[in-house]
Structure formats: structure tokens, C-alpha cells
mmCIF file of C-alpha atoms and ligand atoms in Angstrom:
data_model
loop_
_atom_site.group_PDB
_atom_site.id
_atom_site.type_symbol
_atom_site.label_atom_id
_atom_site.label_comp_id
_atom_site.label_asym_id
_atom_site.label_seq_id
_atom_site.Cartn_x
_atom_site.Cartn_y
_atom_site.Cartn_z
ATOM 1 C CA MET A 1 -8.266 8.014 -15.172
ATOM 2 C CA ALA A 2 -9.069 11.416 -16.547
ATOM 3 C CA ASN A 3 -8.619 12.063 -20.231
ATOM 4 C CA SER A 4 -8.201 15.813 -20.239
ATOM 5 C CA PRO A 5 -9.286 18.003 -23.174
ATOM 6 C CA SER A 6 -5.624 18.462 -24.075
ATOM 7 C CA GLY A 7 -5.486 14.749 -24.888
ATOM 8 C CA ILE A 8 -3.212 13.914 -21.994
ATOM 9 C CA ASN A 9 -4.019 10.719 -20.113
ATOM 10 C CA ASN A 10 -3.671 11.096 -16.363
ATOM 11 C CA PHE A 11 -3.104 7.912 -14.417
ATOM 12 C CA LYS A 12 -2.813 7.489 -10.667
ATOM 13 C CA VAL A 13 -0.436 4.785 -9.470
ATOM 14 C CA VAL A 14 0.057 3.760 -5.837
ATOM 15 C CA LEU A 15 3.034 2.064 -4.234
ATOM 16 C CA LEU A 16 2.036 -0.516 -1.643
ATOM 17 C CA GLY A 17 3.941 -2.972 0.511
ATOM 18 C CA GLU A 18 5.468 -3.474 3.901
ATOM 19 C CA GLY A 19 7.778 -0.847 5.395
ATOM 20 C CA CYS A 20 11.421 -1.040 4.277
ATOM 21 C CA VAL A 21 10.868 -3.147 1.155
ATOM 22 C CA GLY A 22 12.105 -0.258 -0.980
ATOM 23 C CA LYS A 23 9.001 1.562 -2.241
ATOM 24 C CA THR A 24 10.430 5.058 -1.815
ATOM 25 C CA SER A 25 13.761 3.922 -3.242
ATOM 26 C CA ILE A 26 12.080 2.550 -6.367
ATOM 27 C CA LEU A 27 10.202 5.814 -6.851
ATOM 28 C CA LEU A 28 13.270 7.990 -6.396
ATOM 29 C CA ARG A 29 15.269 5.775 -8.720
ATOM 30 C CA TYR A 30 12.587 6.113 -11.365
ATOM 31 C CA ILE A 31 11.971 9.848 -11.042
ATOM 32 C CA GLU A 32 15.383 11.183 -10.100
ATOM 33 C CA ASP A 33 17.727 8.284 -10.810
ATOM 34 C CA LYS A 34 19.072 8.488 -7.269
ATOM 35 C CA PHE A 35 19.531 5.940 -4.502
ATOM 36 C CA ASN A 36 19.778 6.535 -0.767
ATOM 37 C CA ASP A 37 19.561 10.230 -1.258
ATOM 38 C CA LYS A 38 19.470 12.313 1.899
ATOM 39 C CA HIS A 39 15.979 13.627 1.256
ATOM 40 C CA LEU A 40 14.587 10.082 0.984
ATOM 41 C CA THR A 41 13.934 9.944 4.713
ATOM 42 C CA THR A 42 12.094 13.248 4.752
ATOM 43 C CA LEU A 43 9.813 12.504 1.813
ATOM 44 C CA GLN A 44 6.199 12.751 2.939
ATOM 45 C CA ALA A 45 3.094 10.970 1.691
ATOM 46 C CA THR A 46 2.540 12.617 -1.593
ATOM 47 C CA PHE A 47 2.868 11.969 -5.258
ATOM 48 C CA LEU A 48 5.537 12.610 -7.823
ATOM 49 C CA ASN A 49 4.729 13.194 -11.464
ATOM 50 C CA LYS A 50 6.270 11.588 -14.493
ATOM 51 C CA LYS A 51 5.457 12.448 -18.074
ATOM 52 C CA LEU A 52 5.649 9.710 -20.680
ATOM 53 C CA ASN A 53 4.906 9.316 -24.331
ATOM 54 C CA ILE A 54 3.704 5.899 -25.462
ATOM 55 C CA ASN A 55 2.895 5.366 -29.143
ATOM 56 C CA GLY A 56 2.393 9.086 -29.552
ATOM 57 C CA LYS A 57 0.058 9.260 -26.576
ATOM 58 C CA ARG A 58 0.921 11.740 -23.868
ATOM 59 C CA ILE A 59 0.635 10.285 -20.396
ATOM 60 C CA ASN A 60 1.051 11.844 -16.996
ATOM 61 C CA LEU A 61 1.673 9.473 -14.118
ATOM 62 C CA SER A 62 0.988 10.592 -10.556
ATOM 63 C CA ILE A 63 2.849 8.071 -8.466
ATOM 64 C CA TRP A 64 1.815 7.994 -4.817
ATOM 65 C CA ASP A 65 4.142 7.029 -2.021
ATOM 66 C CA THR A 66 3.406 6.786 1.681
ATOM 67 C CA ALA A 67 5.029 8.606 4.569
ATOM 68 C CA GLY A 68 5.525 5.280 6.285
ATOM 69 C CA GLN A 69 1.935 4.813 7.564
ATOM 70 C CA GLU A 70 2.190 1.172 6.430
ATOM 71 C CA LYS A 71 4.513 0.575 9.368
ATOM 72 C CA PHE A 72 1.553 1.302 11.681
ATOM 73 C CA HIS A 73 -0.981 -0.604 9.545
ATOM 74 C CA ALA A 74 -2.634 2.731 8.923
ATOM 75 C CA LEU A 75 -3.069 2.796 5.153
ATOM 76 C CA GLY A 76 -6.710 2.934 4.186
ATOM 77 C CA PRO A 77 -8.819 3.109 1.020
ATOM 78 C CA ILE A 78 -8.389 6.873 0.908
ATOM 79 C CA TYR A 79 -4.798 6.272 -0.214
ATOM 80 C CA TYR A 80 -5.544 3.946 -3.122
ATOM 81 C CA ARG A 81 -8.984 5.110 -4.250
ATOM 82 C CA ASN A 82 -9.255 6.160 -7.922
ATOM 83 C CA SER A 83 -6.009 4.391 -8.711
ATOM 84 C CA ASN A 84 -5.461 3.046 -12.199
ATOM 85 C CA GLY A 85 -2.502 0.959 -11.159
ATOM 86 C CA ALA A 86 -0.815 -0.426 -8.067
ATOM 87 C CA ILE A 87 2.768 -1.571 -7.611
ATOM 88 C CA LEU A 88 2.906 -4.165 -4.857
ATOM 89 C CA VAL A 89 6.460 -4.331 -3.596
ATOM 90 C CA TYR A 90 8.105 -7.035 -1.506
ATOM 91 C CA ASP A 91 11.685 -7.682 -0.498
ATOM 92 C CA ILE A 92 12.951 -11.009 -1.916
ATOM 93 C CA THR A 93 14.871 -11.591 1.331
ATOM 94 C CA ASP A 94 11.772 -11.179 3.532
ATOM 95 C CA GLU A 95 8.968 -13.754 3.326
ATOM 96 C CA ASP A 96 6.633 -11.720 5.535
ATOM 97 C CA SER A 97 6.751 -8.895 3.044
ATOM 98 C CA PHE A 98 5.563 -11.305 0.335
ATOM 99 C CA GLY A 99 2.642 -12.317 2.590
ATOM 100 C CA LYS A 100 1.782 -8.644 2.871
ATOM 101 C CA VAL A 101 1.588 -8.377 -0.917
ATOM 102 C CA LYS A 102 -1.004 -11.174 -0.917
ATOM 103 C CA ASN A 103 -3.075 -9.255 1.645
ATOM 104 C CA TRP A 104 -2.937 -6.124 -0.494
ATOM 105 C CA VAL A 105 -4.016 -8.030 -3.592
ATOM 106 C CA LYS A 106 -7.035 -9.383 -1.683
ATOM 107 C CA GLU A 107 -7.984 -5.958 -0.389
ATOM 108 C CA LEU A 108 -7.582 -4.201 -3.742
ATOM 109 C CA LYS A 109 -9.596 -6.840 -5.583
ATOM 110 C CA LYS A 110 -12.339 -6.644 -2.966
ATOM 111 C CA MET A 111 -12.496 -2.846 -3.017
ATOM 112 C CA LEU A 112 -11.748 -2.068 -6.676
ATOM 113 C CA GLY A 113 -12.490 -5.308 -8.553
ATOM 114 C CA SER A 114 -10.562 -5.597 -11.800
ATOM 115 C CA ASP A 115 -10.605 -1.852 -12.439
ATOM 116 C CA ILE A 116 -7.001 -1.569 -11.355
ATOM 117 C CA VAL A 117 -3.854 -2.904 -13.021
ATOM 118 C CA LEU A 118 -1.692 -4.793 -10.545
ATOM 119 C CA VAL A 119 2.017 -5.419 -10.824
ATOM 120 C CA ILE A 120 4.172 -7.180 -8.257
ATOM 121 C CA ALA A 121 7.793 -6.183 -7.738
ATOM 122 C CA GLY A 122 10.302 -8.447 -6.007
ATOM 123 C CA ASN A 123 12.827 -5.815 -4.950
ATOM 124 C CA LYS A 124 16.477 -6.025 -3.780
ATOM 125 C CA ILE A 125 17.584 -8.598 -6.360
ATOM 126 C CA ASP A 126 21.126 -7.412 -5.732
ATOM 127 C CA LEU A 127 20.708 -9.523 -2.553
ATOM 128 C CA GLU A 128 19.879 -12.676 -4.537
ATOM 129 C CA HIS A 129 22.187 -14.755 -2.289
ATOM 130 C CA GLU A 130 19.897 -13.878 0.655
ATOM 131 C CA ARG A 131 16.650 -14.708 -1.128
ATOM 132 C CA THR A 132 13.990 -16.423 0.996
ATOM 133 C CA VAL A 133 10.945 -15.963 -1.244
ATOM 134 C CA PRO A 134 11.073 -18.801 -3.804
ATOM 135 C CA LEU A 135 11.140 -17.522 -7.345
ATOM 136 C CA GLU A 136 8.580 -19.989 -8.730
ATOM 137 C CA GLU A 137 6.169 -19.354 -5.871
ATOM 138 C CA ALA A 138 6.186 -15.607 -6.449
ATOM 139 C CA GLU A 139 5.779 -15.887 -10.200
ATOM 140 C CA SER A 140 3.016 -18.491 -10.119
ATOM 141 C CA TYR A 141 1.151 -16.527 -7.435
ATOM 142 C CA ALA A 142 1.290 -13.413 -9.636
ATOM 143 C CA ASN A 143 -0.112 -15.474 -12.511
ATOM 144 C CA THR A 144 -3.049 -16.710 -10.491
ATOM 145 C CA VAL A 145 -4.116 -13.173 -9.577
ATOM 146 C CA GLY A 146 -3.569 -11.737 -13.075
ATOM 147 C CA ALA A 147 -0.630 -9.557 -12.101
ATOM 148 C CA LYS A 148 2.684 -9.221 -13.908
ATOM 149 C CA HIS A 149 5.752 -9.997 -11.837
ATOM 150 C CA TYR A 150 9.016 -8.039 -12.047
ATOM 151 C CA TYR A 151 12.351 -8.169 -10.303
ATOM 152 C CA THR A 152 13.912 -4.885 -9.342
ATOM 153 C CA SER A 153 16.897 -3.423 -7.614
ATOM 154 C CA ALA A 154 16.481 0.228 -6.764
ATOM 155 C CA LYS A 155 20.082 0.094 -5.615
ATOM 156 C CA LEU A 156 21.568 -1.115 -8.903
ATOM 157 C CA ASN A 157 18.857 0.390 -11.095
ATOM 158 C CA GLN A 158 17.587 -2.905 -12.458
ATOM 159 C CA GLY A 159 14.081 -3.499 -13.730
ATOM 160 C CA VAL A 160 12.667 -0.195 -12.469
ATOM 161 C CA GLU A 161 12.152 1.555 -15.797
ATOM 162 C CA GLU A 162 10.675 -1.608 -17.358
ATOM 163 C CA LEU A 163 8.241 -2.020 -14.484
ATOM 164 C CA PHE A 164 6.795 1.466 -14.881
ATOM 165 C CA LEU A 165 6.782 1.248 -18.656
ATOM 166 C CA GLU A 166 4.860 -2.033 -18.742
ATOM 167 C CA LEU A 167 2.412 -0.852 -16.103
ATOM 168 C CA THR A 168 1.783 2.342 -18.067
ATOM 169 C CA ARG A 169 1.292 0.425 -21.315
ATOM 170 C CA GLU A 170 -1.271 -1.820 -19.640
ATOM 171 C CA MET A 171 -3.144 1.132 -18.112
ATOM 172 C CA ALA A 172 -3.160 2.931 -21.461
ATOM 173 C CA GLU A 173 -4.494 -0.187 -23.206
ATOM 174 C CA ARG A 174 -7.285 -0.566 -20.685
ATOM 175 C CA ALA A 175 -8.189 3.096 -20.976
ATOM 176 C CA GLU A 176 -8.375 2.733 -24.740
ATOM 177 C CA ARG A 177 -10.561 -0.365 -24.505
ATOM 178 C CA GLY A 178 -12.810 1.538 -22.089
ATOM 179 C CA ALA A 179 -13.001 4.521 -24.450
ATOM 180 C CA ARG A 180 -13.861 2.249 -27.404
ATOM 181 C CA ALA A 181 -16.612 0.593 -25.376
ATOM 182 C CA ASP A 182 -17.982 4.033 -24.466
ATOM 183 C CA ALA A 183 -17.888 5.114 -28.112
ATOM 184 C CA GLY A 184 -19.767 1.936 -29.053
ATOM 185 C CA ARG A 185 -22.455 2.711 -26.526
ATOM 186 C CA GLY A 186 -22.607 6.293 -27.810
ATOM 187 C CA SER A 187 -23.308 5.220 -31.388
ATOM 188 C CA ARG A 188 -26.167 2.975 -30.263
ATOM 189 C CA VAL A 189 -27.754 5.955 -28.539
ATOM 190 C CA LEU A 190 -27.378 7.939 -31.766
ATOM 191 C CA VAL A 191 -29.185 5.298 -33.820
ATOM 192 C CA VAL A 192 -32.112 5.315 -31.416
ATOM 193 C CA ASP A 193 -32.165 9.117 -31.551
ATOM 194 C CA ASP A 194 -32.143 9.038 -35.340
ATOM 195 C CA GLU A 195 -35.250 6.930 -35.459
ATOM 196 C CA ALA A 196 -37.220 9.321 -33.280
ATOM 197 C CA PRO A 197 -40.175 10.799 -35.214
ATOM 198 C CA ALA A 198 -39.397 14.435 -34.436
ATOM 199 C CA ARG A 199 -36.510 16.341 -32.917
ATOM 200 C CA SER A 200 -36.178 19.850 -31.739
ATOM 201 C CA SER A 201 -33.461 21.836 -33.417
ATOM 202 C CA CYS A 202 -30.591 23.317 -31.522
ATOM 203 C CA CYS A 203 -32.323 26.692 -31.774
ATOM 204 C CA GLY A 204 -35.318 25.409 -29.868
ATOM 205 C CA GLY A 205 -37.848 25.221 -32.723
ATOM 206 C CA ALA A 206 -39.563 21.864 -33.410
ATOM 207 C CA ARG A 207 -38.736 20.240 -36.728
ATOM 208 C CA SER A 208 -41.539 18.525 -38.570
ATOM 209 C CA ALA A 209 -40.837 15.009 -39.811
HETATM 210 P P1 LIG B 1 10.053 1.773 2.025
HETATM 211 O O1 LIG B 1 9.780 3.065 1.331
HETATM 212 O O2 LIG B 1 9.344 0.621 1.416
HETATM 213 O O3 LIG B 1 9.839 1.837 3.500
HETATM 214 P P2 LIG B 1 12.827 2.429 1.518
HETATM 215 O O4 LIG B 1 11.609 1.438 1.797
HETATM 216 O O5 LIG B 1 12.851 2.862 0.121
HETATM 217 O O6 LIG B 1 12.834 3.479 2.579
HETATM 218 O O7 LIG B 1 14.076 1.454 1.717
HETATM 219 C C1 LIG B 1 14.279 0.732 2.923
HETATM 220 C C2 LIG B 1 15.733 0.275 2.985
HETATM 221 O O8 LIG B 1 15.982 -0.668 1.933
HETATM 222 C C3 LIG B 1 16.734 1.398 2.799
HETATM 223 O O9 LIG B 1 17.896 1.066 3.554
HETATM 224 C C4 LIG B 1 17.100 1.305 1.325
HETATM 225 O O10 LIG B 1 18.385 1.824 1.034
HETATM 226 C C5 LIG B 1 17.071 -0.211 1.134
HETATM 227 N N1 LIG B 1 16.808 -0.594 -0.254
HETATM 228 C C6 LIG B 1 15.827 -0.145 -1.059
HETATM 229 N N2 LIG B 1 15.903 -0.728 -2.265
HETATM 230 C C7 LIG B 1 16.957 -1.562 -2.234
HETATM 231 C C8 LIG B 1 17.569 -2.445 -3.193
HETATM 232 O O11 LIG B 1 17.138 -2.591 -4.338
HETATM 233 N N3 LIG B 1 18.645 -3.179 -2.758
HETATM 234 C C9 LIG B 1 19.152 -3.049 -1.499
HETATM 235 N N4 LIG B 1 20.213 -3.805 -1.179
HETATM 236 N N5 LIG B 1 18.622 -2.212 -0.577
HETATM 237 C C10 LIG B 1 17.538 -1.482 -0.949
HETATM 238 P P3 LIG B 1 18.288 1.786 4.928
HETATM 239 O O12 LIG B 1 19.565 1.107 5.283
HETATM 240 O O13 LIG B 1 18.436 3.220 4.583
HETATM 241 O O14 LIG B 1 17.153 1.490 5.830
HETATM 242 MG MG1 LIG B 2 8.931 4.830 2.098
#
């Protein structure tokens, strides 16, 4: 995260998950409120920006989507490095895609530790009658890895806004905790400095104690 001088918090978020689970659809629903738009298929690996305001704090999300490299198992650390948050998407009608989420969680935890906020999205809930991933299993798994679990339908626009909002809140909270910890460390340094017998002034001349 970069907290720019203008006071805007910039967060990077990556979408991860098997091909065809609906990652691009979720992103386009969130940013443009569209589904199955013609340009969906031509969208390349890149990011889309979204500006938010949470409790008076200005936040800029850069949400990264793939160009389909996941279909060739070709998504490496370069894609998710420096991410503040990851949305791990599976299709509730496809058990393999849920297995893939578990692999991503393992990899992200190994590579980034707990520095990243994870949320899991069970997408295509409009196809509830075709569900193969048991609800309790998905939710209790998410619990065990410290991730929040959401249900979404990019098609019917369900749960998408909430998912991004909650993720952003959590990232903002962590950033604030981090900033407070930094400030705490800063004041300790100041105390030590204060007790030094002599200091040079900002103009370069030594000050006698
Ligand atoms: P991906 O980016 O993860 O590869 P896409 O997935 O967003 O390209 O979506 C893959 C297919 O799933 C698309 O169908 C898309 O319309 C469909 N899809 C995405 N989200 C939902 C949803 O919430 N409900 C339903 N029913 N379908 C969804 P096509 O037919 O274009 O391949
Ligand atoms: Mg896609």
C-alpha cells in the first residue's frame, strides 16, 4: 500500500481462481455494472481503478485481472506481488475450482504471509440448484484460513458490491493499524533522541547542552 502525500490510500487487489469461474465478470459488474459485455472477451491482463470513500478516507483500488493465463497454469508471483488484498473466486457448481482456491491460499500464505487480506467468493449463486461445493465446507474452510467468505452472482449482481466494500474496509483497517504501529516506533526514536547530550541544529552549528 502506498499512502500518497495527497492522503489517498492506494490498494492493489488481485483476482485469482480457475478459468471460467467468473473473475472478469465480477470485475466488470463492479466497475461498469455490466454482464457479458462484448468487450469482456478482449479484456487483457491489466487493472481497473475504482475510487472509494470510507469513513472520510479516500481510497483508490487497482483491481488486477488476468488475460486468462490461469488456464495455462502460468500465473506467477509477479502478478500478485505487492498486493494488499486477493479475491479468490470459485464456481459453486465446480468442485475443482474450489480445490484451486485452496491451492492459491497456500501459495499466497507461503509467499506473502499474513500481509495480504484474503476473501473467498463462491460465484454463480444464481445456479444454486447446480451447486456441488457444500456450503458448510466452503464457509468452515474460509474460517480456518482467516478469510471471509461471500456468495456472489455477477450475472444477477448479488454480493459483488459488498465483497469489495468489506475487503476495502479490512485493508484500510490494517493499513491504519500499520501506520499507528509505525507512529509508535517513531515516538520511541524521538525520546531516545531527546536524551542525547548534544544535537546539531538544522543550520549545522553544534548546540551546547
Ligand atoms: P474468468 O474471468 O474467471 O475466466 P468469466 O470467467 O468472467 O470470463 O466468465 C466465464 C463464464 O461464466 C462466462 O460465460 C460468464 O458469462 C459466466 N459467468 C460469470 N459469472 C457468472 C454468474 O454469476 N452466473 C452465471 N450463471 N454465469 C456467470 P460464457 O458462456 O461467456 O463462457
Ligand atoms: Mg477472465
